[in-house]
Short mmCIF file of C-alpha atoms and ligand atoms in Angstrom, two decimals:
data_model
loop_
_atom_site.label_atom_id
_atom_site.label_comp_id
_atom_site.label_asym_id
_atom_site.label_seq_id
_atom_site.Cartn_x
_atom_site.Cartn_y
_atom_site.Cartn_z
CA UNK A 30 -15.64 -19.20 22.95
CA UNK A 31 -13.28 -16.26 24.09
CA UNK A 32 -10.90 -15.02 22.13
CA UNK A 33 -8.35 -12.50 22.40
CA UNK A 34 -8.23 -10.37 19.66
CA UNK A 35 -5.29 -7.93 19.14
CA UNK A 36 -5.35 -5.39 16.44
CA UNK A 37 -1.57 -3.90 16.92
CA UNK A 38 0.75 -6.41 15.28
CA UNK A 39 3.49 -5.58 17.98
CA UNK A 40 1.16 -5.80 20.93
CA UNK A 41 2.38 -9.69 21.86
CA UNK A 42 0.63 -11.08 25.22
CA UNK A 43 3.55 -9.85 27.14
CA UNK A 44 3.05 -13.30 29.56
CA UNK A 45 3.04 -15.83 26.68
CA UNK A 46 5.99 -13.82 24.34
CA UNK A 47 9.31 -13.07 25.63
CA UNK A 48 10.30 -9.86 25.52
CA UNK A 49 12.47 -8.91 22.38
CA UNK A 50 15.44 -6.25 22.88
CA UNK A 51 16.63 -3.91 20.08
CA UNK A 52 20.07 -2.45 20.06
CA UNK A 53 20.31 0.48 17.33
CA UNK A 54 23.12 1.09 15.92
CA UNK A 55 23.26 5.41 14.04
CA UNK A 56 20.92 7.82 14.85
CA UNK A 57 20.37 9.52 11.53
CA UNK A 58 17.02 10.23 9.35
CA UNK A 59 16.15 6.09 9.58
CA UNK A 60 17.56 5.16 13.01
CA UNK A 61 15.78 8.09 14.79
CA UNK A 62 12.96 7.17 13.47
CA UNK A 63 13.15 3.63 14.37
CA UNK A 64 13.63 4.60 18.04
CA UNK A 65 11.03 7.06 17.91
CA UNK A 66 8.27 3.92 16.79
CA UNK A 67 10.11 1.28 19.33
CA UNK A 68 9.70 3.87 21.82
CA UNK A 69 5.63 4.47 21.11
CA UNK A 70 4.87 1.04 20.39
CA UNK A 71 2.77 0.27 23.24
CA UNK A 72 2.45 3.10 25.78
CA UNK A 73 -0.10 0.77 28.26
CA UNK A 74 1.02 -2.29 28.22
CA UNK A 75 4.14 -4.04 28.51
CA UNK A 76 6.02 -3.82 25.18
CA UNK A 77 7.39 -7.10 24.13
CA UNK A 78 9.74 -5.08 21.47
CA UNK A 79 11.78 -2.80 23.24
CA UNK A 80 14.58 -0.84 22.68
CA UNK A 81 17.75 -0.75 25.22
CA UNK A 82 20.59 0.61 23.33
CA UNK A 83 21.65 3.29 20.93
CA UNK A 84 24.93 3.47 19.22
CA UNK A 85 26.30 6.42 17.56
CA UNK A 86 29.29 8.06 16.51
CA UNK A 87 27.66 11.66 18.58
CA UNK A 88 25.88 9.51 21.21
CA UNK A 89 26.27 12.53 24.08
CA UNK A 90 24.90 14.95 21.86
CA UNK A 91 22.24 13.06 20.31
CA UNK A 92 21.09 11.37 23.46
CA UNK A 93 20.80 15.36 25.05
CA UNK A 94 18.61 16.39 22.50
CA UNK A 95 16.54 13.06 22.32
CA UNK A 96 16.56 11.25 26.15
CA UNK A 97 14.89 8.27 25.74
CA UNK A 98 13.98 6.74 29.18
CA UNK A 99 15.65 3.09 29.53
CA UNK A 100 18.06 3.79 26.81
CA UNK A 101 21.91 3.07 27.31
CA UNK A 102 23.74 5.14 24.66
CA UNK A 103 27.22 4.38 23.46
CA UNK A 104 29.50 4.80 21.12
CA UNK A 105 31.18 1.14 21.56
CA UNK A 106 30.22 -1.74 19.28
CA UNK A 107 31.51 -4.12 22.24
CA UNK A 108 29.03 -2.29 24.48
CA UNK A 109 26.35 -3.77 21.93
CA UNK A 110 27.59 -7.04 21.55
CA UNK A 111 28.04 -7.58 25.05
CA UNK A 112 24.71 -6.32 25.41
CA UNK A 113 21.47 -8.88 26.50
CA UNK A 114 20.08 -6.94 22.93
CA UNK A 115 18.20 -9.95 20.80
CA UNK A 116 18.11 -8.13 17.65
CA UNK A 117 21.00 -5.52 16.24
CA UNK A 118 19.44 -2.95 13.70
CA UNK A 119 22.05 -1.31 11.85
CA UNK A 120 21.11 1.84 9.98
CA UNK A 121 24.39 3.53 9.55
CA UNK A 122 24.76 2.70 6.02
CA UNK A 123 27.94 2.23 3.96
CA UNK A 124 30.10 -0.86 4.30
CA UNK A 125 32.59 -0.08 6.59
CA UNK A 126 32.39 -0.47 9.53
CA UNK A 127 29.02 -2.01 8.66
CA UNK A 128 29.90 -4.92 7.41
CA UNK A 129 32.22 -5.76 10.17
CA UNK A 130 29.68 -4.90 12.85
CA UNK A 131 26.87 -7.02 11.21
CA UNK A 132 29.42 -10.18 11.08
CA UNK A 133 30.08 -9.06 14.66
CA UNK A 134 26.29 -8.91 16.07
CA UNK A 135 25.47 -12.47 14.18
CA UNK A 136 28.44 -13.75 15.71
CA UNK A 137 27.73 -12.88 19.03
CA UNK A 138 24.44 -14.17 18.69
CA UNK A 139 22.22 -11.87 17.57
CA UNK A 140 19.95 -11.19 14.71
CA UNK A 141 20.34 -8.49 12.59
CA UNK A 142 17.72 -6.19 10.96
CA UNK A 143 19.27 -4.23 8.25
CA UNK A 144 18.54 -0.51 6.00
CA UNK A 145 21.87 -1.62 4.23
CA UNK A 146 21.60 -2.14 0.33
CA UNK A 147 25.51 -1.83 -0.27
CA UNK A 148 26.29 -4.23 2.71
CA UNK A 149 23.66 -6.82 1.36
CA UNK A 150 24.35 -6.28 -2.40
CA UNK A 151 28.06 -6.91 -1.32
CA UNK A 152 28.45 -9.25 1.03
CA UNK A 153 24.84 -10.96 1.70
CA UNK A 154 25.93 -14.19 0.70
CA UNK A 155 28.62 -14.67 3.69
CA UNK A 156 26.25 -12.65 5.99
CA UNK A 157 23.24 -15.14 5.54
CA UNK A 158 25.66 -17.82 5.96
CA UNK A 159 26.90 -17.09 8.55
CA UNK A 160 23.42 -16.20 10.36
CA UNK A 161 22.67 -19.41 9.52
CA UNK A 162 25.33 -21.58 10.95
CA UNK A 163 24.41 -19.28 14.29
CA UNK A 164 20.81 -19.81 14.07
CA UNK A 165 19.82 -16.55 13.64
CA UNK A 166 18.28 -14.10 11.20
CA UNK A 167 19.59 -11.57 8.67
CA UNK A 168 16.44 -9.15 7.50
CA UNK A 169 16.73 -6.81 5.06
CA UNK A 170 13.12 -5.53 3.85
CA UNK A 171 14.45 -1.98 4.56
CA UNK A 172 17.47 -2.16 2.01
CA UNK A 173 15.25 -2.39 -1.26
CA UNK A 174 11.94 0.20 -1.73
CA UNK A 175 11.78 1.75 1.36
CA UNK A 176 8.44 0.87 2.93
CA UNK A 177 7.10 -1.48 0.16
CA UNK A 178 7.72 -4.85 0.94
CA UNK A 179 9.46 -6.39 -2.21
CA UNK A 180 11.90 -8.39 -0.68
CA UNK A 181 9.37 -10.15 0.74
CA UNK A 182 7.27 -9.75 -2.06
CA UNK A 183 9.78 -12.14 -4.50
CA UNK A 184 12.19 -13.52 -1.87
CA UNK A 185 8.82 -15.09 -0.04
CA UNK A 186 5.36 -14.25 -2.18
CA UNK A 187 6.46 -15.38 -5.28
CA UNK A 188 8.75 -18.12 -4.25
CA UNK A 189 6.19 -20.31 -5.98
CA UNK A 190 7.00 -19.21 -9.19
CA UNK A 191 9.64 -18.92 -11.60
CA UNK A 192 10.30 -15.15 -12.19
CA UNK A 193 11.38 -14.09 -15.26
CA UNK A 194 11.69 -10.26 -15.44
CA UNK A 195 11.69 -7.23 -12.80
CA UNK A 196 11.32 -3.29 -13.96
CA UNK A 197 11.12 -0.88 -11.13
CA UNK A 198 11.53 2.82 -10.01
CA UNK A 199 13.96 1.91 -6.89
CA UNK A 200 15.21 5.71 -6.60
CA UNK A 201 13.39 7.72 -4.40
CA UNK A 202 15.85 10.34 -4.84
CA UNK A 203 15.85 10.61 -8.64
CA UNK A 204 12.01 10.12 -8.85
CA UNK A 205 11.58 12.66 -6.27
CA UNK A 206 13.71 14.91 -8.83
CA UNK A 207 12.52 14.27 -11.75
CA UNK A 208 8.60 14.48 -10.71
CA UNK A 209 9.60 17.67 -9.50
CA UNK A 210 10.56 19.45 -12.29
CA UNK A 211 8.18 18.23 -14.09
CA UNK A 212 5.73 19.65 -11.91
CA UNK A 213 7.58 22.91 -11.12
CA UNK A 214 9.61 23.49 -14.05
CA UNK A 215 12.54 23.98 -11.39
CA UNK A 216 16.25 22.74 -11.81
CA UNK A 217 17.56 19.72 -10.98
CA UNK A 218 19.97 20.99 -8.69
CA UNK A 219 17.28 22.51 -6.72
CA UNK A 220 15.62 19.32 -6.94
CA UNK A 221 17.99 17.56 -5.38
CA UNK A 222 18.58 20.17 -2.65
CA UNK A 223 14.76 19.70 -1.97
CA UNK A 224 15.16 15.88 -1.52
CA UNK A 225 18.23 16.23 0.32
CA UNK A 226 16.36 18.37 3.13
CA UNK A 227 13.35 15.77 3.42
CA UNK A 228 16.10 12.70 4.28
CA UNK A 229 16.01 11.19 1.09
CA UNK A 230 18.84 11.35 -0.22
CA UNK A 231 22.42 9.76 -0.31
CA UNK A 232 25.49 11.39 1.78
CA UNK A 233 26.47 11.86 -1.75
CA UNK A 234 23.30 12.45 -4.07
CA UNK A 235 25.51 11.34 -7.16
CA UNK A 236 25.24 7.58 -6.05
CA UNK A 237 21.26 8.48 -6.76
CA UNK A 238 21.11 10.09 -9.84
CA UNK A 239 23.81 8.22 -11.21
CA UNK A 240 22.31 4.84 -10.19
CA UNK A 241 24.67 3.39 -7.98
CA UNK A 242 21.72 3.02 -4.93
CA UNK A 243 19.42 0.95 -7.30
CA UNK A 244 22.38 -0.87 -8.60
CA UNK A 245 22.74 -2.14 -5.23
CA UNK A 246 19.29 -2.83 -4.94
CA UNK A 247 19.02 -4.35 -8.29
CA UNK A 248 21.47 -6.92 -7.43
CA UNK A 249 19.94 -7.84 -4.24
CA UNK A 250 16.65 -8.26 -6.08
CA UNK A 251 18.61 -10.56 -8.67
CA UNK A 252 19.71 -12.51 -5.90
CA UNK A 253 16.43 -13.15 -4.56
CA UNK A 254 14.35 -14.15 -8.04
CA UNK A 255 16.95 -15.18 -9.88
CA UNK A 256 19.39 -16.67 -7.55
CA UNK A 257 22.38 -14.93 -9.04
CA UNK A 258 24.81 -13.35 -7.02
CA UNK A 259 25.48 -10.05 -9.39
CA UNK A 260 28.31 -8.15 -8.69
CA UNK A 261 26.24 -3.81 -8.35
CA UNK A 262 29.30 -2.46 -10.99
CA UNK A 263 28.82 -4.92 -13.41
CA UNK A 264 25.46 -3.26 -14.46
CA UNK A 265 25.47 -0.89 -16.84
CA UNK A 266 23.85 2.30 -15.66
CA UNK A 267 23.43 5.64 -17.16
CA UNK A 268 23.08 8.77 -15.25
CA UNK A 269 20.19 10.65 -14.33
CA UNK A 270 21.78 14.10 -13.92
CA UNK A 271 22.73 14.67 -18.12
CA UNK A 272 18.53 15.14 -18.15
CA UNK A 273 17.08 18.73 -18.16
CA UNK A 274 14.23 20.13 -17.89
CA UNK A 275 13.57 20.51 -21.59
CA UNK A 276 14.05 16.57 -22.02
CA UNK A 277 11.39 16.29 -19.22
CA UNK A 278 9.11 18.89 -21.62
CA UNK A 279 9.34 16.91 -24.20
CA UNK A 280 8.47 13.61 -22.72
CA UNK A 281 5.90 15.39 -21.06
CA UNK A 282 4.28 16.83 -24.51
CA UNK A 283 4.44 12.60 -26.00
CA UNK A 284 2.43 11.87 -22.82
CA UNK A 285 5.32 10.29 -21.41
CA UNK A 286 7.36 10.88 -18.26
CA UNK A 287 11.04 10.24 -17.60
CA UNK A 288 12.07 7.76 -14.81
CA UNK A 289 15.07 5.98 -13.68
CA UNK A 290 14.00 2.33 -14.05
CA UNK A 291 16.14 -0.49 -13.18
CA UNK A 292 15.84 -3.87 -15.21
CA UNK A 293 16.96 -7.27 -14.66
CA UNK A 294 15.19 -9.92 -16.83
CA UNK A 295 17.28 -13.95 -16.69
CA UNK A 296 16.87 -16.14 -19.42
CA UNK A 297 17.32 -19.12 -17.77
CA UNK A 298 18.17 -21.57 -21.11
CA UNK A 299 21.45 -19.40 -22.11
CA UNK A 300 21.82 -18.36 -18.57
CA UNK A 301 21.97 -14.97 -19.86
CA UNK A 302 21.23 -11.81 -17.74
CA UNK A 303 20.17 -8.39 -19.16
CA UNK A 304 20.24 -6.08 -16.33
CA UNK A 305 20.16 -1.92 -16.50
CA UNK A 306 19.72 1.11 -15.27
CA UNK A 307 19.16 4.06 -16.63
CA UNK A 308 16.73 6.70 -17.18
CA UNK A 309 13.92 6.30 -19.68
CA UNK A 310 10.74 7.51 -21.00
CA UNK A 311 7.38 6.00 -19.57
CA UNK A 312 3.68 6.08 -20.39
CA UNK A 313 2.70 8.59 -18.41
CA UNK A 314 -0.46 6.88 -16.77
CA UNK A 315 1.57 3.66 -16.48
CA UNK A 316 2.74 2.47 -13.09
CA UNK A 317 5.91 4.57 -13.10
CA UNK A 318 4.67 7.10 -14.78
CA UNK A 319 2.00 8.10 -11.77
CA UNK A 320 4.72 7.09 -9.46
CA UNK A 321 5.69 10.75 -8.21
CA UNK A 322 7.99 12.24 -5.39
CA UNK A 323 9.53 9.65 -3.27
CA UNK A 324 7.57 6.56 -4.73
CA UNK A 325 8.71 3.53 -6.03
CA UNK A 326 7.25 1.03 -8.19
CA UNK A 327 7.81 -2.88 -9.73
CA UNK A 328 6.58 -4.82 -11.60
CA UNK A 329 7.91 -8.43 -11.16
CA UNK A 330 7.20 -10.88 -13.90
CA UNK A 331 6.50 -14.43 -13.63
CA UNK A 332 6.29 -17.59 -15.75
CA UNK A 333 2.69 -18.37 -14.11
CA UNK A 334 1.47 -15.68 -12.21
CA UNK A 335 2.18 -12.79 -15.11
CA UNK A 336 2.91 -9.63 -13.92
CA UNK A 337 2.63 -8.28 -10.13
CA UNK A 338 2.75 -4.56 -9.12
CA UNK A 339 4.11 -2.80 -6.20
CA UNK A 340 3.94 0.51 -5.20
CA UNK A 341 4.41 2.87 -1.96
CA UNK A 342 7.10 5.28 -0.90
CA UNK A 343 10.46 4.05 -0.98
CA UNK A 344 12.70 5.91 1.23
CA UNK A 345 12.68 8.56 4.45
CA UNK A 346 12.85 7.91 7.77
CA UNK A 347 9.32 7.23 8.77
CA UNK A 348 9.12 4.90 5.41
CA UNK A 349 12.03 2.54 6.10
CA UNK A 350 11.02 2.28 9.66
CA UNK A 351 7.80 0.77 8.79
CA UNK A 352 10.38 -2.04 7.15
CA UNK A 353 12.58 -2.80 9.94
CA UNK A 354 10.20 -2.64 12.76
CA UNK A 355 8.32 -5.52 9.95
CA UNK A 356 11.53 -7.21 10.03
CA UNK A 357 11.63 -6.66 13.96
CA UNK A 358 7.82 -8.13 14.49
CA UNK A 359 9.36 -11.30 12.23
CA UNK A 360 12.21 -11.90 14.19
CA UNK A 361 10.38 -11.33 17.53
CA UNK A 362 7.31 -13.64 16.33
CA UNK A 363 9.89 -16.32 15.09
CA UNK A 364 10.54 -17.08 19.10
CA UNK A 365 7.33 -18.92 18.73
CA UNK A 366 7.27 -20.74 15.37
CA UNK A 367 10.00 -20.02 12.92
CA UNK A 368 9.60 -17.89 9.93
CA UNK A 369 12.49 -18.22 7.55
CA UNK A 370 14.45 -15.11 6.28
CA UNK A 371 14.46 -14.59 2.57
CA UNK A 372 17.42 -16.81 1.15
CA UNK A 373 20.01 -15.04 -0.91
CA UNK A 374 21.76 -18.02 -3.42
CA UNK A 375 24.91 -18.32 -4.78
CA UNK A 376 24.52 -20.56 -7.50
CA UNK A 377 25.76 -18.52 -10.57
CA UNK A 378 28.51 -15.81 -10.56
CA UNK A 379 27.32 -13.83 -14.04
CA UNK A 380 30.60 -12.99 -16.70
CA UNK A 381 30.41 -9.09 -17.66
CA UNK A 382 29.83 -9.55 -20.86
CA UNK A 383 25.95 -10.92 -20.19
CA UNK A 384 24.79 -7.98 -19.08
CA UNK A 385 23.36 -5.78 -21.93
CA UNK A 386 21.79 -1.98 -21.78
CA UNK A 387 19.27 -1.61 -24.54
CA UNK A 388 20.56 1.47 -26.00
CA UNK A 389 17.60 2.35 -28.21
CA UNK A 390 15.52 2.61 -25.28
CA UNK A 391 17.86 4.84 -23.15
CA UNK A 392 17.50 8.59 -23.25
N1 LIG B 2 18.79 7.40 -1.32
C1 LIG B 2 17.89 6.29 -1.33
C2 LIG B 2 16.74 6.60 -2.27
C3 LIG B 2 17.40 6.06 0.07
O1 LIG B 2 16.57 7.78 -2.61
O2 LIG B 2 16.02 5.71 -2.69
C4 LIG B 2 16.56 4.82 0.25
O3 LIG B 2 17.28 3.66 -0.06
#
């Protein structure tokens, strides 16, 4: 017997798949790098992903300094969703006009592959809705832990189980910072400078340190294991930027290590969740202590499968392309037998006053 054996998961038999076309919209740290691994995919062959369109704000500029052959750039959204594009990736961040254009793009038929933590914590609900009712997909893998797959990883992996508790390092930013001067002895400003120039960081690095990015990400993770919708202010965070480098000393001296670690845990009898972030001290050789520079880390608690890990590098370009192209290949294998996208419920809105911040254990 014969078989054809493929080792590149995007390398579909060009004569049996349909060809799958990308429109990108924002060309910044995550959407250049998308283009740059849609456009390498599969130099010999025919490529059944490819990439036709580019939309950004500087589209003349950008499309100078990086031609990309069989690429029409634009700075129209209609030009997209007029477009014969299958899939939208948006990677422009923010909600507005994200939002909008992501409503837009499912509207008009497409699916949509998304970086966009704020848009899904937000306004997921409608969005996978309304992909629904069109028959088409809303992905998301790249929103939550940059390259490691942990929407999958509880949304899909452990929809088996009941899960009961998540702690994770969802800050590449602040991790980045804080194993920094830990290592260097250097100040946090100049930490933050430093992940600033490798793409890590925020437009505004506050909404790192101050925990407003894993808020977002927090939420969307309650969504998917708890099937709460959780509203990103409602949990209590406390800012990263009040440490120094003598609080990092210390914790260094106890064999600990400081890290901004969200928590969500759901007791499910009192319908009570306790759900923080904030910056606390670690075991050092635990999973977030050895999590360093742009790493995150989870571990996701279940009623019968105990505790799972996850770790890998959560944000940068390269990182979070690995996620959408993932969430590309899905979309583009799903032509042939359908893979559902991970399902964001609705079922409880949570009053303020559940959430709690374990004060003791802050810094
Ligand atoms: N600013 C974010 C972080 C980018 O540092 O984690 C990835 O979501």
């Amino acid at each position: 017997m014969r078989e054809r054996v493929t080792a590149d998961p995007f390398a579909f038999d060009p004569f049996s798949s349909p060809c799958c076309r990308v429109a990108l919209l924002g060309f910044g740290t995550v959407g250049s790098a998308v283009a740059r691994r849609l456009t390498t995919l599969d130099s010999d062959r025919a490529p059944a992903i490819r990439l036709t369109h580019v939309l950004d704000r500087r589209a003349e500029e950008k499309r100078r300094h990086t031609p990309l052959a069989g690429v029409a750039w634009t700075t129209e959204i209609a030009d997209v969703l007029q477009s014969d594009a299958d899939v939208v990736v948006e990677a422009i961040g923010g909600v507005d006009p994200a939002v909008e254009w992501i409503r837009a793009a499912l509207a008009a038929g497409k699916s949509v592959v998304t970086a966009n933590k704020q848009a899904i914590a937000r306004h997921g609900a409608p969005l996978l809705a309304l992909a629904a009712r069109q028959g088409r997909q809303l992905r998301f893998e790249a929103a939550v832990g940059g390259a490691i797959p942990i929407v999958r990883a509880i949304g899909d992996g452990l929809a088996g189980d009941r899960i009961t508790r998540i702690d994770a390092i969802l800050n590449a930013t602040t991790n980045a910072v804080l194993s920094l001067v830990e290592e260097t002895g250097c100040s946090i400003d100049c930490a933050v400078r430093a992940a600033q120039a490798l793409g890590y960081a925020e437009a505004d690095p506050s909404a790192d340190l101050d925990g407003d990015d894993a808020r977002a990400k927090l939420a969307i993770l309650c969504a998917l294991a708890f099937g709460l919708r959780v509203d990103p202010s409602q949990i209590p965070a406390q800012s990263t930027a009040s440490i120094d480098g003598a609080d990092i000393a210390r914790a260094r001296a106890r064999g600990a290590a400081i890290r901004q670690i969200a928590h969500a845990d759901f007791d499910r009898a009192t319908s009570t969740l306790t759900a923080w972030v904030a910056p606390i001290e670690v075991p050092r050789e635990s999973i977030f202590g050895r999590a360093t520079g742009p790493q995150n880390a989870a571990i996701v608690a279940g009623e019968h499968s105990g505790e799972t890990g996850i770790f890998g590098v959560g944000a940068g370009g390269d990182a979070t392309a690995v996620a959408i192209l993932s969430d590309i290949a899905a979309i583009a294998r799903d032509k042939a037998a359908v893979v559902p996208a991970p399902v964001l419920d609705s079922a409880f809105h949570i009053p303020h006053s559940s959430f709690q911040i374990p004060v003791a254990e802050a810094v």
